[in-house]
Amino acid sequence: MIHFVLLISRQGKVRLTKWYSPYSQKERTKVIRELSGLILTRGPKLCNFVEWRGLRVVYKRYASLYFCMCIDEDDNELEILEIIHHYVEVLDRYFGSVCELDLIYNFHKAYFILDELLLAGELQESGKKTVARLVSAQDSLVETAKEQASSISNIIAQATK
Amino acid sequence: MNPFSSGTRLRDMIRAIRACKTAAEERAVVRKECAAIRAAISENDQDYRHRNLAKLMFIHMLGYPTHFGQMECLKLIASSGFPEKRIGYLGLMLLLDERQEVLMLVTNSLKQDLNHSNQYIIGLALCALGNICSAEMARDLAPEVERLLQFRDPNIRKKAALCSIRIIKKVPDLAENFINPAASLLREKHHGVLITGVQLCTDLCKVSSEALEYFREKCTDGLVKTLRDMANSPYAPEYDVAGITDPFLHIRLLKLMRILGQGDADASDCMNDILAQVATKIESNKNAGNAILYECVGTIMGIEDNGGLRVLAVNILGRFLSNRDNNIRYVALNMLMKAMTVDSQAVQRHRATILECVKDSDASIRKKALDLVYLLVNESNVKPLTKDLIEYLETSDQDFKGVLTDKICSLVEKFSPEKIWYIDQMLKVLSEAGNFVKDEVWHALIVVISNASDLHGYSVRALYRAFQTSTEQESLVRVAVWCIGEYGDMLINNIGMLDIEEPITVTYSDAVDAVEVAIKRHTSDITTKAMALIALLKLSSRFPSCSERIKDIILQNKQSFVLELQQRSIEFNCILQKHQNIRAALVERMPVLDEATFSGRRAGSLPTSVSTSTGTGHSLPNGIAKPAAAPVTDLLDLSSDDAPAPSSSGVDFLQDLLGVDLSPASAPQSTSRPPKGSADVLLDLLSIGASPPAQSNSSASDMLSSIQDNTAPLANLNGLLSLSPLSANATSPASPAPVMDLLDGFGSSPQKKAENGPAYPSLVAYESSSLRMSFNFSKQPGNPQTTLIQATFTNLSPNVYNDFLFQAAVPKFLQLHLDSASSNILPANGSISQSMKVTNSQHGKKSLVMRIRIAYKINDKDVLEEGQVNNFPRDL
């Protein structure tokens, strides 16, 4: 299973963290520091796997962002690379050629998408369209709720005039 | 902007934080935001709760504490709207983990949301539950999740399936409830549901053998069919990755098949065709295809043997191994490692390629390849492989040398065909990467050299040569110095020349030069210097012509700032000046170090090192304790770790070491145990370091720590040396011993017979109204850890006991070997005996303890007696 997902920028800034195994806050900070030291220093031509504390970290760099997933020893590393790519493609479709800034300002959206893709450290959906459909359906739910709220507050505002 | 709003928008806050130039500025912005959020929380502001939580999540990601927002998550989850719940659940997963108490409060909200009419809200609840649920929540909410496995919308079914995985991992007992619903998921067409269903089945198999049997029975055919349909399916744009339809599903199906096929020939048979098809048809020019092939190879290796398929699999791995892509090579090495257990011959064929990978520029691949090479080595190929690895040691990166050295040393030790080869290889490693060699490795080398009496000369000459060319490797210097000290005469006189050796001319002063270099090196640490001092002391008696010069070198260390060296130098000087008569005997060659004891210690060193907080960190074959751990070292180069310290022959043994022939042939033995203090006196006598009284019981010198409990022979020696002023000390365990005076009073003392002895009293280990069991103890000379116990069973009743059976159990640090009893019939009022052998790996630290069970029959009626024996003599 996937124990955690990290998105780290080339400067070592954390852009997204998702923990599927229990790590305390202290451990989380330590893990992030350890792994960014390990991964960011690796050269471009090397393999995408790093052994770490008896587990294995699969990472892939897209532009300035490193996508890292930590898995068990006997999981399929090559498949994890595909899952990372799968996530990136869905993000790309959602944001329309995604860049790091999109993920910074809309970090919650990145989480929502990830939650439609992975659950309990396992892959949930292999169809990109399905994921996109589910996320946008929920987004529109939020929009309608907002419109209702604003229309109500307008009514209240007018009533109190 | 809304008139009610307080604070900034999320986007503005992020922008403000990003605009910060320094960490201090960033902290200030965050502090301000946090203050505003806290204020909003205490005002119970509802309108902006979700915005505040979103801000908090961002702040959390930057690494600032955000615990004060935890309750806000719960409030948002409890509110009715979807937007609030969505943010609330996200915050819950991000800010909390399963170990926080707050989480318990959310169980009720989760339960309500799992029963909500809006399927997206159900989805949110399932997602949160699957990511952070604890065992208690799993128990509470399992029925809801189980029900949702049959929900009408497939997107909820797939979430429920993954949520079930989390639940059964937390509470494996719940697995059986999920077996049937999981099996029905396997018949679905929706890819998401199928993927998660297969995954759920896989995890069920891992926690429940019942599930495994069920799926093997009912689902194997179905899975094979699904995989075949998948492999033959036409182009499906939604699931297509690099020309393959849904590689994720492929991989999960293969994984589940591996589990079902393992150990079951029928199920394996059923899969053969489709596995062959996947292995041959899948394109291997893209990562997705390779991922499937990789999984397929794993499945072929995992299920029951089918010759043809295995060949196919190993060929694929061979192809992987020669791939240019590092990722592919990495997974190939990984899989070959697993294949070692299945078909080591096939892996051996790729040896050359694997060896090349050890030299790869990629650290991950190097490490993996080295692990694999380590597994590949056997008796027949150890020589060429070691040669390659050692050659590579010269050129490898500094940070890789440590791992590489470890592995080489371990291989050389494990498979060395002959001692000379072992010594040669170790020498090469020491000269190349001596600084990376662990202490126990060079200790082992010294033990081996000490045991190979025909190679003493060869070793010391080879070490001398190596030392001449490289003085930078600490452990090489240590071993060389030790050997020159012990076998210096063989170095000078070319004693024990082997045919392969070239004779070298080394003068007395050359040898002393070498040791002097070691002692004066700036990089030498205290252990090395202390060893060099001992070597000099030994040489002083072996090379009389150099003794003045040696004395000078020793004296130079009188000014050392390190107490240990200073003390050694003064004390050695004292020996050189005042005790000419005993010096030769004092510095005799060390007795052969006991290999079995050493390796036993080494094997058991992990658990013991934890328990001995005051003891020395490592066993040191030459009696030099690590300075930090134990400041005391012993002059006589005797370390109990390696030297046998038998209790029965303890007297002779110690006498030999001292070489002082003061005792009568056999010292009478006393039955009383002498007080500990006498051991300390001796400790101080033999070892030169100061042992402060506080340390008296565990005091540093390893030699005594193990003999200490066999205090009898030591007391004997005390008697032998008859240092009468000390007998007062001997009665008070913690009294400090006057170290230096001891040596002065050494020569002239008359002797006094001490009455003591290591005989252990026999003991009634167990007694009931009908049976008595007594133990007699004896020790084998040379093996203090092992106790021979003669058990005698006496029948106290007028009945005959038939089928008499004695069983005993001991804790892990003991090893018990039980011989058969003299008879299995115990006559009325008669007795039988049975012998056993107990080896105490914690000898000197823990006493024996044993649980016993005695079964017999009186008139065909079974009788069982049980008990525990705790009253063993303490030092067995």
Coordinates of N, CA, C and O in Angstrom, one line a residue, chain B residues 750-818:
Chain B
P750 N 55.4 -15.0 50.6 CA 55.2 -16.4 50.9 C 53.8 -16.8 50.6 O 53.0 -16.0 50.4
Q751 N 53.7 -18.1 50.5 CA 52.3 -18.4 50.1 C 51.5 -19.1 51.2 O 52.0 -19.7 52.2
K752 N 50.3 -19.0 51.0 CA 49.3 -19.4 52.0 C 48.3 -20.2 51.3 O 47.8 -19.8 50.2
K753 N 47.9 -21.3 51.8 CA 46.9 -22.0 51.1 C 45.5 -21.5 51.4 O 45.1 -21.3 52.5
A754 N 44.8 -21.2 50.3 CA 43.4 -20.7 50.5 C 42.5 -21.9 50.3 O 42.7 -22.7 49.4
E755 N 41.5 -21.9 51.0 CA 40.5 -23.0 50.9 C 39.4 -22.4 50.1 O 38.6 -21.6 50.5
N756 N 39.3 -22.9 48.9 CA 38.1 -22.5 48.1 C 38.0 -23.4 46.9 O 38.9 -24.2 46.6
G757 N 37.0 -23.3 46.2 CA 36.8 -24.2 45.0 C 35.5 -23.9 44.3 O 34.6 -23.3 44.9
P758 N 35.5 -24.2 43.1 CA 34.3 -23.9 42.3 C 33.3 -25.0 42.3 O 32.4 -24.9 41.5
A759 N 33.4 -25.9 43.2 CA 32.4 -27.0 43.2 C 31.0 -26.4 43.6 O 30.9 -25.6 44.5
Y760 N 30.0 -26.8 42.8 CA 28.7 -26.2 43.2 C 27.9 -27.3 44.0 O 28.0 -28.5 43.7
P761 N 27.3 -26.8 45.0 CA 26.5 -27.8 45.8 C 25.4 -28.4 45.0 O 24.8 -27.7 44.2
S762 N 25.1 -29.6 45.3 CA 23.9 -30.2 44.6 C 22.7 -29.6 45.2 O 22.7 -29.0 46.3
L763 N 21.6 -29.7 44.5 CA 20.4 -29.0 44.9 C 19.1 -29.8 44.7 O 19.1 -30.6 43.7
V764 N 18.2 -29.7 45.6 CA 16.9 -30.3 45.4 C 16.1 -29.4 44.6 O 15.7 -28.3 45.1
A765 N 15.9 -29.7 43.3 CA 15.3 -28.8 42.4 C 13.8 -28.8 42.5 O 13.1 -27.8 42.3
Y766 N 13.3 -30.0 42.9 CA 11.8 -30.1 42.9 C 11.5 -31.3 43.9 O 12.2 -32.3 43.9
E767 N 10.5 -31.0 44.7 CA 10.1 -32.1 45.6 C 8.6 -32.1 45.8 O 8.0 -31.0 46.0
S768 N 8.0 -33.2 45.6 CA 6.6 -33.3 46.0 C 6.4 -34.5 46.9 O 7.4 -35.2 47.3
S769 N 5.2 -34.8 47.2 CA 5.0 -35.9 48.2 C 5.5 -37.3 47.6 O 5.8 -38.2 48.3
S770 N 5.5 -37.3 46.3 CA 5.8 -38.6 45.6 C 7.1 -38.7 44.9 O 7.6 -39.7 44.5
L771 N 7.7 -37.5 44.7 CA 8.9 -37.5 43.8 C 9.9 -36.4 44.3 O 9.5 -35.3 44.7
R772 N 11.1 -36.7 44.2 CA 12.1 -35.7 44.4 C 13.1 -35.6 43.2 O 13.5 -36.7 42.7
M773 N 13.4 -34.5 42.8 CA 14.4 -34.3 41.7 C 15.5 -33.5 42.3 O 15.3 -32.4 42.8
S774 N 16.8 -34.0 42.2 CA 17.9 -33.2 42.6 C 18.9 -33.1 41.5 O 18.9 -33.9 40.6
F775 N 19.6 -32.0 41.5 CA 20.5 -31.6 40.4 C 22.0 -31.6 40.9 O 22.2 -31.1 42.0
N776 N 22.9 -32.3 40.2 CA 24.3 -32.1 40.5 C 24.9 -31.3 39.3 O 24.6 -31.6 38.2
F777 N 25.8 -30.4 39.6 CA 26.3 -29.6 38.6 C 27.8 -29.8 38.3 O 28.5 -30.1 39.3
S778 N 28.2 -29.7 37.1 CA 29.6 -29.7 36.8 C 29.8 -28.9 35.6 O 28.9 -28.6 34.8
K779 N 31.1 -28.4 35.4 CA 31.4 -27.6 34.3 C 32.5 -28.3 33.5 O 33.3 -28.9 34.0
Q780 N 32.4 -28.1 32.2 CA 33.5 -28.5 31.3 C 34.6 -27.5 31.4 O 34.4 -26.3 31.3
P781 N 35.8 -28.0 31.5 CA 36.9 -27.0 31.5 C 36.9 -26.3 30.2 O 36.7 -26.9 29.2
G782 N 37.2 -25.0 30.2 CA 37.3 -24.3 29.0 C 36.0 -23.8 28.5 O 35.9 -23.2 27.4
N783 N 34.9 -24.0 29.2 CA 33.6 -23.6 28.7 C 32.7 -23.2 29.8 O 31.8 -23.9 30.2
P784 N 33.0 -22.0 30.3 CA 32.2 -21.6 31.5 C 30.8 -21.4 31.3 O 30.0 -21.3 32.2
Q785 N 30.4 -21.2 30.0 CA 29.0 -21.0 29.8 C 28.1 -22.2 29.9 O 26.9 -22.1 30.1
T786 N 28.8 -23.3 29.8 CA 28.0 -24.6 29.7 C 28.0 -25.3 31.1 O 29.1 -25.4 31.7
T787 N 26.9 -25.7 31.5 CA 26.8 -26.5 32.8 C 26.3 -27.8 32.5 O 25.3 -27.9 31.7
L788 N 26.9 -28.8 33.0 CA 26.4 -30.2 32.9 C 25.5 -30.4 34.1 O 26.0 -30.2 35.3
I789 N 24.3 -30.9 33.9 CA 23.5 -31.1 35.1 C 23.1 -32.6 35.1 O 22.6 -33.1 34.1
Q790 N 23.3 -33.2 36.2 CA 22.9 -34.6 36.4 C 21.7 -34.6 37.3 O 21.7 -34.2 38.4
A791 N 20.5 -34.9 36.7 CA 19.3 -34.9 37.5 C 19.0 -36.3 38.0 O 19.2 -37.3 37.3
T792 N 18.7 -36.4 39.2 CA 18.4 -37.7 39.8 C 16.9 -37.6 40.3 O 16.6 -36.7 41.1
F793 N 16.1 -38.6 39.9 CA 14.7 -38.6 40.3 C 14.6 -39.7 41.3 O 14.9 -40.9 41.0
T794 N 14.0 -39.4 42.4 CA 13.8 -40.4 43.4 C 12.4 -40.6 43.7 O 11.6 -39.7 43.9
N795 N 12.0 -41.9 43.6 CA 10.6 -42.2 43.9 C 10.3 -42.3 45.4 O 11.0 -43.1 46.0
L796 N 9.5 -41.5 45.9 CA 9.3 -41.5 47.3 C 8.0 -42.3 47.7 O 7.6 -42.3 48.9
S797 N 7.5 -42.9 46.7 CA 6.2 -43.7 47.0 C 6.5 -45.2 46.9 O 7.5 -45.6 46.3
P798 N 5.6 -46.0 47.3 CA 5.7 -47.5 47.2 C 5.2 -47.9 45.8 O 5.1 -49.1 45.6
N799 N 4.9 -47.0 44.9 CA 4.4 -47.4 43.6 C 5.5 -47.4 42.5 O 6.4 -46.5 42.6
V800 N 5.3 -48.2 41.5 CA 6.2 -48.1 40.4 C 5.7 -47.0 39.4 O 4.5 -47.0 39.2
Y801 N 6.6 -46.2 38.9 CA 6.1 -45.2 37.9 C 6.5 -45.7 36.5 O 7.7 -45.9 36.3
N802 N 5.5 -45.8 35.7 CA 5.8 -46.2 34.3 C 5.8 -45.0 33.4 O 5.3 -43.9 33.8
D803 N 6.4 -45.2 32.2 CA 6.4 -44.1 31.2 C 6.9 -42.8 31.8 O 6.3 -41.7 31.5
F804 N 7.9 -42.9 32.5 CA 8.4 -41.7 33.2 C 9.0 -40.7 32.1 O 9.8 -41.1 31.3
L805 N 8.6 -39.5 32.2 CA 9.1 -38.5 31.2 C 9.3 -37.2 31.8 O 8.4 -36.6 32.5
F806 N 10.6 -36.7 31.7 CA 10.9 -35.4 32.2 C 11.1 -34.5 31.1 O 11.8 -34.7 30.1
Q807 N 10.4 -33.3 31.2 CA 10.6 -32.3 30.2 C 11.0 -31.0 30.9 O 10.6 -30.7 32.0
A808 N 11.8 -30.2 30.2 CA 12.2 -28.9 30.8 C 12.2 -27.8 29.7 O 12.4 -28.1 28.5
A809 N 11.9 -26.6 30.1 CA 11.9 -25.5 29.2 C 12.7 -24.4 29.8 O 12.7 -24.2 31.0
V810 N 13.4 -23.7 29.0 CA 14.3 -22.6 29.5 C 14.0 -21.3 28.7 O 13.6 -21.4 27.5
P811 N 14.3 -20.2 29.2 CA 14.1 -18.9 28.4 C 15.2 -18.8 27.3 O 16.1 -19.6 27.2
K812 N 15.0 -17.8 26.5 CA 15.8 -17.7 25.2 C 17.3 -17.6 25.4 O 18.0 -18.1 24.6
F813 N 17.7 -17.0 26.5 CA 19.1 -16.8 26.6 C 19.8 -18.1 27.0 O 21.1 -18.2 27.1
L814 N 19.1 -19.1 27.3 CA 19.7 -20.4 27.6 C 19.4 -21.4 26.5 O 18.5 -21.2 25.7
Q815 N 20.3 -22.4 26.4 CA 20.1 -23.4 25.4 C 20.1 -24.7 26.2 O 21.0 -24.9 27.0
L816 N 19.2 -25.6 25.9 CA 19.1 -26.8 26.7 C 19.2 -28.0 25.9 O 18.6 -28.1 24.8
H817 N 20.1 -28.9 26.3 CA 20.2 -30.2 25.6 C 19.9 -31.3 26.6 O 20.6 -31.4 27.6
L818 N 18.9 -32.1 26.3 CA 18.4 -33.1 27.3 C 18.8 -34.4 26.7 O 18.4 -34.8 25.6

